[in-house]
Amino acid sequence: MSTVSATPHALAINGGTPVRPTFLPYGRQSIDEADIQAVVDVLRSDWLTTGPKVGEFEEQFAARVGAAHAVSFSSGTAALHAAAFAAGLKAGDEAITTPMTFAATANCVLYQGATPVFADVSSDTLNLDPEKLAQRISSKTRALLPVDYAGHPADLTAVAELSQKHGLVVIEDACHALGAEYRGQPVGSIADMTVFSFHPVKHITTGEGGMVSTNNPKFAETLRRFRNHGISSDARQRQSAGQWHYEMVLLGFNYRLPDFACALGIQQLHKLDANLARRREIAARYTAAFRAIPGVIPPAVRPETNPAWHLYPIRLVLKNLIADRTEIFRALRAENIGVNVHYIPVHFHPYYRDRFGYKGGEFPVAEDAYSRLISLPMFHGMNDQDVQDVIAAVRKVAGSYSR
Ligand SMILES: Cc1ncc(COP(=O)(O)O)c(C=O)c1O
């Protein structure tokens, strides 16, 4: 499509020199010697799976997000499943969520035999639009599942008002938003249950891992049982009590997070504030640079929030560009910038189309955003040169394709 020739400033996709010689991923973990030592120490101890580090990690995490309880899981997806169970979701129930998310948010509703219902998003934040959400509430609705897209908290006051009015449970998917704040309160202390992920591209990592925070002791108890086959005590508690007897009281799973993963989580948690500060710094630099580039819209930030910047998704202004998202994406990749797209709206996936008959066109704001979204590299381990390279590549590519 492009007619740019192979001059020194030519796009790499057209044979020019890339902005940087090595590939910069969109996200990656940072692991230091203290992290490694903490894991090795547990590997040399008596407890590989549920041991002392699990409770320690949960207590420190709960304190950090301002919740009374935190329950760890083997992944964010397992944590979502457990929260859907604890909320009492079952066949015949509906839970409302956003199409602008990873499929796991909606899948956890299906795991419980209930039906996920989507509501469209607000065009600035791409978080659930409270008006659209209100329109989707029916006599079958039991839970609301807002997602803090890219790390920007959802409209949590409006969601709480709707849940109180209709007697619904709020499960906040904060897999992008560890460390974010909403009206001065930490995400994790606001919804009935808040779900986090510790996948390597997140703010802290345990390899795979997840957490649910809650102020409700009943939810906490159910979550603990659900992740351990529905059994009312763990092996370590039985050993220390000198008991063999246990009771399975509900149908649970093995969703436990091992002790060595929790040891890594504890170390990583010490670095959360520094990680957040670096992500916020990168976001501020990006936003300042991209405001000046026609054809690119930086992500919006509402004044009542302090986002955690898991992702930095720009939107293209296609009318100002002579290429579509796919070509711009390929051009940025050729410059060695590891761009990505978050998200293919969930109702576009073949499984959801086939099962629920979605044809496209149902959620116009999310669908329009999807056609224009590109996630730029965003992780706390990026150095200043990496940040400069991303800005230079966006400038170069948007400039070459501008109308
Ligand atoms: C919004 C959202 N929800 C849920 C998940 C699932 O988390 P995990 O990968 O830890 O299972 C992710 C994962 O990236 C996510 O982005």
Short mmCIF file of C-alpha atoms and ligand atoms in Angstrom, two decimals:
data_model
loop_
_atom_site.label_atom_id
_atom_site.label_comp_id
_atom_site.label_asym_id
_atom_site.label_seq_id
_atom_site.Cartn_x
_atom_site.Cartn_y
_atom_site.Cartn_z
CA MET A 1 0.00 0.00 0.00
CA SER A 2 2.80 2.42 0.93
CA THR A 3 4.79 4.10 -1.78
CA VAL A 4 7.71 5.13 0.44
CA SER A 5 11.08 4.16 -1.11
CA ALA A 6 14.14 2.68 0.66
CA THR A 7 15.74 5.97 1.80
CA PRO A 8 17.45 6.20 5.24
CA HIS A 9 14.10 7.24 6.78
CA ALA A 10 12.13 4.63 4.88
CA LEU A 11 9.90 2.40 6.91
CA ALA A 12 11.51 -0.92 7.83
CA ILE A 13 8.51 -2.66 6.27
CA ASN A 14 9.63 -1.11 2.95
CA GLY A 15 13.28 -2.07 3.35
CA GLY A 16 14.42 0.85 5.52
CA THR A 17 16.43 0.55 8.75
CA PRO A 18 14.30 -0.29 11.80
CA VAL A 19 14.14 2.23 14.65
CA ARG A 20 15.92 -0.31 16.86
CA PRO A 21 18.04 -3.38 16.06
CA THR A 22 16.38 -5.75 18.57
CA PHE A 23 12.75 -6.62 19.18
CA LEU A 24 11.04 -4.90 22.13
CA PRO A 25 8.16 -7.03 23.50
CA TYR A 26 4.86 -5.42 24.56
CA GLY A 27 5.26 -6.78 28.08
CA ARG A 28 7.68 -8.83 30.15
CA GLN A 29 8.54 -9.74 33.72
CA SER A 30 11.42 -8.39 35.84
CA ILE A 31 13.09 -10.99 38.08
CA ASP A 32 16.01 -10.11 40.36
CA GLU A 33 18.36 -12.12 42.60
CA ALA A 34 16.12 -11.69 45.68
CA ASP A 35 13.24 -13.25 43.70
CA ILE A 36 15.40 -16.21 42.67
CA GLN A 37 16.74 -16.72 46.20
CA ALA A 38 13.23 -16.68 47.69
CA VAL A 39 12.11 -19.44 45.30
CA VAL A 40 15.26 -21.51 45.88
CA ASP A 41 14.79 -21.27 49.66
CA VAL A 42 11.32 -22.79 49.34
CA LEU A 43 12.58 -25.52 46.99
CA ARG A 44 14.97 -26.54 49.81
CA SER A 45 12.20 -26.52 52.43
CA ASP A 46 9.56 -29.11 53.41
CA TRP A 47 6.62 -27.48 51.66
CA LEU A 48 6.49 -27.15 47.89
CA THR A 49 2.75 -26.65 47.65
CA THR A 50 0.51 -25.23 50.38
CA GLY A 51 2.98 -24.14 53.06
CA PRO A 52 3.73 -21.03 55.13
CA LYS A 53 4.36 -18.74 52.14
CA VAL A 54 0.75 -19.02 50.93
CA GLY A 55 -0.73 -17.39 54.02
CA GLU A 56 2.09 -14.84 54.17
CA PHE A 57 1.55 -13.77 50.57
CA GLU A 58 -2.22 -13.56 51.06
CA GLU A 59 -1.90 -11.43 54.20
CA GLN A 60 0.55 -9.01 52.64
CA PHE A 61 -1.50 -8.78 49.47
CA ALA A 62 -4.75 -8.12 51.40
CA ALA A 63 -3.00 -5.34 53.35
CA ARG A 64 -1.67 -3.80 50.13
CA VAL A 65 -5.08 -3.62 48.43
CA GLY A 66 -6.92 -2.63 51.62
CA ALA A 67 -9.10 -5.74 51.87
CA ALA A 68 -9.87 -7.95 54.87
CA HIS A 69 -9.11 -11.19 52.97
CA ALA A 70 -7.12 -12.34 49.96
CA VAL A 71 -7.24 -15.91 48.60
CA SER A 72 -4.59 -17.08 46.14
CA PHE A 73 -5.21 -19.22 43.04
CA SER A 74 -3.21 -21.00 40.37
CA SER A 75 -4.20 -18.34 37.78
CA GLY A 76 -6.39 -15.30 37.30
CA THR A 77 -8.77 -17.54 35.36
CA ALA A 78 -9.07 -19.96 38.30
CA ALA A 79 -9.65 -16.93 40.57
CA LEU A 80 -12.45 -15.71 38.28
CA HIS A 81 -14.02 -19.19 38.29
CA ALA A 82 -13.92 -19.29 42.09
CA ALA A 83 -15.45 -15.81 42.36
CA ALA A 84 -18.26 -16.82 39.97
CA PHE A 85 -18.87 -19.88 42.19
CA ALA A 86 -18.80 -17.86 45.42
CA ALA A 87 -21.25 -15.36 43.90
CA GLY A 88 -23.64 -18.28 43.51
CA LEU A 89 -23.83 -18.20 39.71
CA LYS A 90 -25.65 -21.24 38.33
CA ALA A 91 -27.67 -22.44 35.33
CA GLY A 92 -30.43 -19.98 34.49
CA ASP A 93 -28.53 -16.97 35.91
CA GLU A 94 -26.98 -14.17 33.91
CA ALA A 95 -23.89 -12.07 34.62
CA ILE A 96 -23.18 -8.88 32.69
CA THR A 97 -19.72 -7.99 31.48
CA THR A 98 -17.88 -6.11 28.74
CA PRO A 99 -16.92 -7.47 25.32
CA MET A 100 -13.65 -5.47 25.54
CA THR A 101 -11.77 -8.02 27.62
CA PHE A 102 -9.88 -11.30 27.58
CA ALA A 103 -12.26 -14.23 27.05
CA ALA A 104 -11.60 -15.59 30.59
CA THR A 105 -13.82 -12.85 32.09
CA ALA A 106 -16.89 -14.18 30.30
CA ASN A 107 -15.78 -17.82 30.33
CA CYS A 108 -15.96 -17.99 34.14
CA VAL A 109 -19.71 -17.38 33.89
CA LEU A 110 -20.01 -20.29 31.45
CA TYR A 111 -17.99 -22.56 33.76
CA GLN A 112 -20.84 -22.16 36.27
CA GLY A 113 -23.50 -23.00 33.68
CA ALA A 114 -24.75 -19.40 33.70
CA THR A 115 -24.98 -17.04 30.70
CA PRO A 116 -22.64 -14.10 30.08
CA VAL A 117 -24.49 -11.04 28.79
CA PHE A 118 -22.47 -8.22 27.25
CA ALA A 119 -23.04 -4.48 27.51
CA ASP A 120 -21.22 -1.94 25.36
CA VAL A 121 -18.40 0.28 26.65
CA SER A 122 -17.85 4.03 27.08
CA SER A 123 -15.87 5.46 24.18
CA ASP A 124 -13.22 7.20 26.33
CA THR A 125 -12.09 4.45 28.73
CA LEU A 126 -13.49 1.37 26.92
CA ASN A 127 -14.88 0.30 30.30
CA LEU A 128 -18.51 -0.80 30.78
CA ASP A 129 -20.91 2.07 30.04
CA PRO A 130 -23.22 2.27 33.11
CA GLU A 131 -26.25 3.25 30.98
CA LYS A 132 -25.81 0.29 28.66
CA LEU A 133 -25.16 -1.93 31.68
CA ALA A 134 -28.43 -0.81 33.32
CA GLN A 135 -30.33 -1.65 30.11
CA ARG A 136 -29.08 -5.24 30.18
CA ILE A 137 -30.20 -6.02 33.76
CA SER A 138 -33.04 -8.56 33.84
CA SER A 139 -34.80 -10.74 36.42
CA LYS A 140 -32.11 -13.38 35.68
CA THR A 141 -29.13 -11.12 36.42
CA ARG A 142 -27.16 -12.20 39.49
CA ALA A 143 -23.73 -10.62 39.05
CA LEU A 144 -21.96 -7.70 37.38
CA LEU A 145 -18.41 -8.21 36.08
CA PRO A 146 -16.74 -4.88 35.31
CA VAL A 147 -13.20 -5.04 33.91
CA ASP A 148 -10.60 -2.34 34.61
CA TYR A 149 -9.47 -2.23 30.99
CA ALA A 150 -5.72 -1.53 30.54
CA GLY A 151 -5.50 -0.75 34.28
CA HIS A 152 -8.02 2.15 34.27
CA PRO A 153 -10.66 1.48 36.95
CA ALA A 154 -14.18 0.91 35.70
CA ASP A 155 -17.02 3.25 36.71
CA LEU A 156 -17.18 1.56 40.12
CA THR A 157 -19.60 3.99 41.80
CA ALA A 158 -22.20 3.53 39.06
CA VAL A 159 -21.69 -0.25 39.13
CA ALA A 160 -22.10 -0.32 42.93
CA GLU A 161 -25.31 1.74 42.71
CA LEU A 162 -26.79 -0.67 40.17
CA SER A 163 -25.75 -3.70 42.21
CA GLN A 164 -27.36 -2.29 45.36
CA LYS A 165 -30.55 -1.36 43.54
CA HIS A 166 -30.93 -4.84 42.03
CA GLY A 167 -29.30 -7.00 44.76
CA LEU A 168 -26.38 -8.18 42.59
CA VAL A 169 -22.85 -9.36 43.39
CA VAL A 170 -20.01 -7.32 41.87
CA ILE A 171 -16.95 -9.28 40.70
CA GLU A 172 -14.38 -6.77 39.49
CA ASP A 173 -11.88 -8.20 37.02
CA ALA A 174 -8.81 -6.20 38.03
CA CYS A 175 -6.32 -8.47 36.24
CA HIS A 176 -5.00 -5.25 34.64
CA ALA A 177 -5.33 -3.02 37.66
CA LEU A 178 -3.22 -4.08 40.64
CA GLY A 179 -2.21 -0.82 42.32
CA ALA A 180 -4.84 1.34 40.62
CA GLU A 181 -6.96 3.75 42.67
CA TYR A 182 -10.53 4.88 42.28
CA ARG A 183 -11.69 8.00 44.17
CA GLY A 184 -8.61 7.57 46.40
CA GLN A 185 -9.40 3.95 47.30
CA PRO A 186 -7.23 1.03 46.19
CA VAL A 187 -8.73 -1.33 43.62
CA GLY A 188 -9.26 -4.54 45.59
CA SER A 189 -11.07 -2.84 48.48
CA ILE A 190 -14.17 -1.69 46.59
CA ALA A 191 -16.11 -4.52 44.87
CA ASP A 192 -17.64 -7.58 46.61
CA MET A 193 -14.79 -9.61 45.11
CA THR A 194 -11.82 -8.33 43.09
CA VAL A 195 -9.79 -10.64 40.87
CA PHE A 196 -6.08 -10.23 40.03
CA SER A 197 -3.61 -12.08 37.78
CA PHE A 198 0.12 -12.66 38.24
CA HIS A 199 0.88 -13.67 34.65
CA PRO A 200 4.40 -12.49 33.65
CA VAL A 201 3.18 -9.39 31.77
CA LYS A 202 1.35 -8.10 34.86
CA HIS A 203 2.51 -5.66 37.57
CA ILE A 204 3.90 -8.49 39.68
CA THR A 205 4.31 -12.13 38.70
CA THR A 206 4.31 -15.63 40.19
CA GLY A 207 4.71 -17.32 36.77
CA GLU A 208 1.05 -18.25 36.65
CA GLY A 209 -1.13 -17.14 39.54
CA GLY A 210 -4.12 -15.15 40.70
CA MET A 211 -5.85 -13.71 43.77
CA VAL A 212 -9.33 -12.72 44.91
CA SER A 213 -9.63 -9.98 47.52
CA THR A 214 -12.83 -9.47 49.50
CA ASN A 215 -14.12 -7.89 52.71
CA ASN A 216 -16.76 -10.60 53.05
CA PRO A 217 -15.66 -13.52 55.32
CA LYS A 218 -18.25 -15.88 53.81
CA PHE A 219 -16.94 -15.30 50.29
CA ALA A 220 -13.39 -15.79 51.59
CA GLU A 221 -14.25 -19.13 53.18
CA THR A 222 -16.00 -20.40 50.03
CA LEU A 223 -13.09 -19.24 47.85
CA ARG A 224 -10.59 -21.14 50.06
CA ARG A 225 -12.63 -24.32 49.90
CA PHE A 226 -13.28 -24.05 46.16
CA ARG A 227 -9.55 -23.89 45.36
CA ASN A 228 -8.88 -27.03 47.44
CA HIS A 229 -11.42 -29.60 46.12
CA GLY A 230 -14.14 -28.20 48.37
CA ILE A 231 -12.31 -29.54 51.44
CA SER A 232 -12.72 -27.62 54.67
CA SER A 233 -9.06 -27.81 55.86
CA ASP A 234 -5.67 -28.03 54.11
CA ALA A 235 -3.07 -30.79 54.50
CA ARG A 236 -0.75 -28.61 56.58
CA GLN A 237 -3.52 -27.69 59.03
CA ARG A 238 -4.34 -31.42 59.40
CA GLN A 239 -0.72 -32.39 59.91
CA SER A 240 -0.18 -29.77 62.60
CA ALA A 241 -3.42 -30.83 64.32
CA GLY A 242 -2.33 -34.50 64.09
CA GLN A 243 -5.54 -35.36 62.22
CA TRP A 244 -6.35 -37.49 59.19
CA HIS A 245 -10.05 -36.63 58.99
CA TYR A 246 -11.31 -34.10 56.45
CA GLU A 247 -14.62 -33.26 54.86
CA MET A 248 -15.43 -32.29 51.30
CA VAL A 249 -18.28 -29.83 51.64
CA LEU A 250 -18.65 -28.46 48.11
CA LEU A 251 -17.56 -29.41 44.59
CA GLY A 252 -14.24 -27.63 44.18
CA PHE A 253 -11.06 -27.92 42.13
CA ASN A 254 -7.32 -28.04 42.66
CA TYR A 255 -6.60 -24.35 42.01
CA ARG A 256 -3.83 -23.98 44.61
CA LEU A 257 -0.83 -21.68 44.12
CA PRO A 258 2.38 -23.50 45.22
CA ASP A 259 4.53 -22.22 48.08
CA PHE A 260 7.49 -21.35 45.83
CA ALA A 261 5.18 -19.24 43.63
CA CYS A 262 3.89 -17.44 46.73
CA ALA A 263 7.50 -16.82 47.86
CA LEU A 264 8.09 -15.17 44.48
CA GLY A 265 4.85 -13.20 44.91
CA ILE A 266 5.98 -11.85 48.31
CA GLN A 267 9.26 -10.60 46.83
CA GLN A 268 7.51 -9.13 43.81
CA LEU A 269 4.99 -7.35 46.01
CA HIS A 270 7.86 -5.41 47.62
CA LYS A 271 8.54 -3.94 44.16
CA LEU A 272 4.94 -3.12 43.26
CA ASP A 273 5.18 0.59 44.12
CA ALA A 274 8.37 1.02 42.10
CA ASN A 275 6.83 -0.92 39.18
CA LEU A 276 3.71 1.27 39.24
CA ALA A 277 5.77 4.45 39.41
CA ARG A 278 7.78 3.41 36.36
CA ARG A 279 4.66 2.46 34.38
CA ARG A 280 3.06 5.81 35.23
CA GLU A 281 6.21 7.62 34.14
CA ILE A 282 6.25 5.78 30.80
CA ALA A 283 2.55 6.49 30.26
CA ALA A 284 3.09 10.20 30.94
CA ARG A 285 5.95 10.33 28.41
CA TYR A 286 3.95 8.49 25.79
CA THR A 287 0.89 10.66 26.26
CA ALA A 288 2.87 13.90 26.06
CA ALA A 289 4.50 12.73 22.80
CA PHE A 290 1.40 11.29 21.14
CA ARG A 291 -0.81 14.32 21.79
CA ALA A 292 1.23 16.01 19.07
CA ILE A 293 0.78 13.24 16.48
CA PRO A 294 -2.30 13.50 14.29
CA GLY A 295 -3.66 10.07 13.55
CA VAL A 296 -3.02 8.78 17.08
CA ILE A 297 -5.20 9.17 20.19
CA PRO A 298 -3.59 8.35 23.56
CA PRO A 299 -5.73 6.54 26.19
CA ALA A 300 -8.05 8.72 28.30
CA VAL A 301 -7.71 9.06 32.07
CA ARG A 302 -10.71 10.13 34.14
CA PRO A 303 -9.90 12.53 36.99
CA GLU A 304 -11.30 10.28 39.73
CA THR A 305 -8.81 7.52 38.87
CA ASN A 306 -5.13 6.70 39.15
CA PRO A 307 -4.65 3.91 36.59
CA ALA A 308 -2.14 1.09 36.96
CA TRP A 309 -1.16 1.05 33.24
CA HIS A 310 -1.02 -2.66 32.51
CA LEU A 311 -1.45 -1.73 28.83
CA TYR A 312 -0.99 1.44 26.82
CA PRO A 313 -3.56 1.13 24.01
CA ILE A 314 -3.58 3.93 21.42
CA ARG A 315 -6.42 4.41 18.96
CA LEU A 316 -5.75 5.33 15.35
CA VAL A 317 -7.71 8.09 13.65
CA LEU A 318 -8.17 6.21 10.39
CA LYS A 319 -9.50 9.21 8.46
CA ASN A 320 -6.14 10.93 8.98
CA LEU A 321 -4.18 7.91 7.76
CA ILE A 322 -3.77 6.22 4.38
CA ALA A 323 -3.41 2.76 5.94
CA ASP A 324 -5.59 0.60 8.16
CA ARG A 325 -4.75 -0.85 11.60
CA THR A 326 -3.30 -4.05 10.13
CA GLU A 327 -0.77 -2.19 8.00
CA ILE A 328 0.23 0.20 10.80
CA PHE A 329 0.58 -2.79 13.12
CA ARG A 330 2.85 -4.59 10.63
CA ALA A 331 4.89 -1.44 10.06
CA LEU A 332 5.49 -0.99 13.80
CA ARG A 333 6.47 -4.66 14.16
CA ALA A 334 8.94 -4.20 11.30
CA GLU A 335 10.49 -1.34 13.29
CA ASN A 336 11.07 -3.96 16.04
CA ILE A 337 8.34 -2.56 18.28
CA GLY A 338 6.32 -5.43 19.78
CA VAL A 339 2.83 -4.05 19.36
CA ASN A 340 -0.23 -6.12 20.16
CA VAL A 341 -4.03 -5.73 20.05
CA HIS A 342 -6.25 -5.82 23.16
CA TYR A 343 -8.88 -7.06 22.55
CA ILE A 344 -10.70 -8.93 19.87
CA PRO A 345 -14.18 -8.35 21.40
CA VAL A 346 -15.26 -11.57 23.12
CA HIS A 347 -18.48 -11.89 21.06
CA PHE A 348 -16.33 -12.00 17.88
CA HIS A 349 -14.74 -15.31 18.89
CA PRO A 350 -16.14 -18.30 16.98
CA TYR A 351 -17.14 -20.07 20.20
CA TYR A 352 -19.33 -17.13 21.25
CA ARG A 353 -20.68 -16.55 17.74
CA ASP A 354 -21.65 -20.22 17.34
CA ARG A 355 -23.11 -20.63 20.81
CA PHE A 356 -24.96 -17.31 21.14
CA GLY A 357 -25.53 -16.27 17.51
CA TYR A 358 -23.57 -13.00 17.58
CA LYS A 359 -23.15 -11.58 14.08
CA GLY A 360 -21.21 -8.39 14.84
CA GLY A 361 -22.81 -4.96 15.15
CA GLU A 362 -24.26 -5.63 18.62
CA PHE A 363 -21.70 -3.48 20.51
CA PRO A 364 -20.73 -0.67 18.16
CA VAL A 365 -18.46 1.29 20.51
CA ALA A 366 -16.32 -1.76 21.37
CA GLU A 367 -16.29 -2.92 17.75
CA ASP A 368 -15.24 0.48 16.40
CA ALA A 369 -12.48 0.71 19.02
CA TYR A 370 -11.25 -2.77 18.13
CA SER A 371 -10.72 -1.75 14.48
CA ARG A 372 -8.41 1.09 15.62
CA LEU A 373 -6.61 -0.24 18.71
CA ILE A 374 -2.89 -0.94 19.01
CA SER A 375 -1.20 -1.72 22.36
CA LEU A 376 2.31 -0.30 22.60
CA PRO A 377 5.04 -1.86 24.76
CA MET A 378 4.38 -1.12 28.44
CA PHE A 379 6.32 -2.82 31.24
CA HIS A 380 8.22 -1.58 34.25
CA GLY A 381 11.55 -2.98 32.99
CA MET A 382 11.60 -0.66 29.95
CA ASN A 383 14.57 1.72 29.97
CA ASP A 384 14.51 5.31 28.68
CA GLN A 385 15.92 4.26 25.30
CA ASP A 386 13.12 1.70 24.88
CA VAL A 387 10.55 4.42 25.57
CA GLN A 388 12.25 6.76 23.11
CA ASP A 389 12.32 4.02 20.47
CA VAL A 390 8.58 3.43 20.78
CA ILE A 391 7.85 7.15 20.46
CA ALA A 392 10.20 7.44 17.47
CA ALA A 393 8.61 4.44 15.75
CA VAL A 394 5.07 5.73 16.24
CA ARG A 395 6.14 9.15 14.93
CA LYS A 396 7.87 7.59 11.94
CA VAL A 397 5.06 5.21 11.01
CA ALA A 398 2.17 7.62 11.65
CA GLY A 399 4.09 10.32 9.78
CA SER A 400 4.70 8.08 6.75
CA TYR A 401 1.07 7.07 6.51
CA SER A 402 -0.51 10.41 7.32
CA ARG A 403 -2.90 11.90 4.78
C1 LIG B 1 -8.85 -9.01 31.86
C2 LIG B 1 -8.28 -10.36 32.15
N1 LIG B 1 -9.01 -11.23 32.87
C3 LIG B 1 -8.53 -12.46 33.16
C4 LIG B 1 -7.29 -12.87 32.76
C5 LIG B 1 -6.81 -14.25 33.08
O1 LIG B 1 -5.69 -14.27 33.90
P1 LIG B 1 -4.66 -15.48 33.87
O2 LIG B 1 -3.87 -15.38 32.60
O3 LIG B 1 -3.82 -15.28 35.10
O4 LIG B 1 -5.45 -16.73 33.93
C6 LIG B 1 -6.49 -12.02 32.02
C7 LIG B 1 -5.16 -12.46 31.58
O5 LIG B 1 -4.36 -11.85 31.01
C8 LIG B 1 -7.00 -10.72 31.70
O6 LIG B 1 -6.27 -9.85 30.98
#
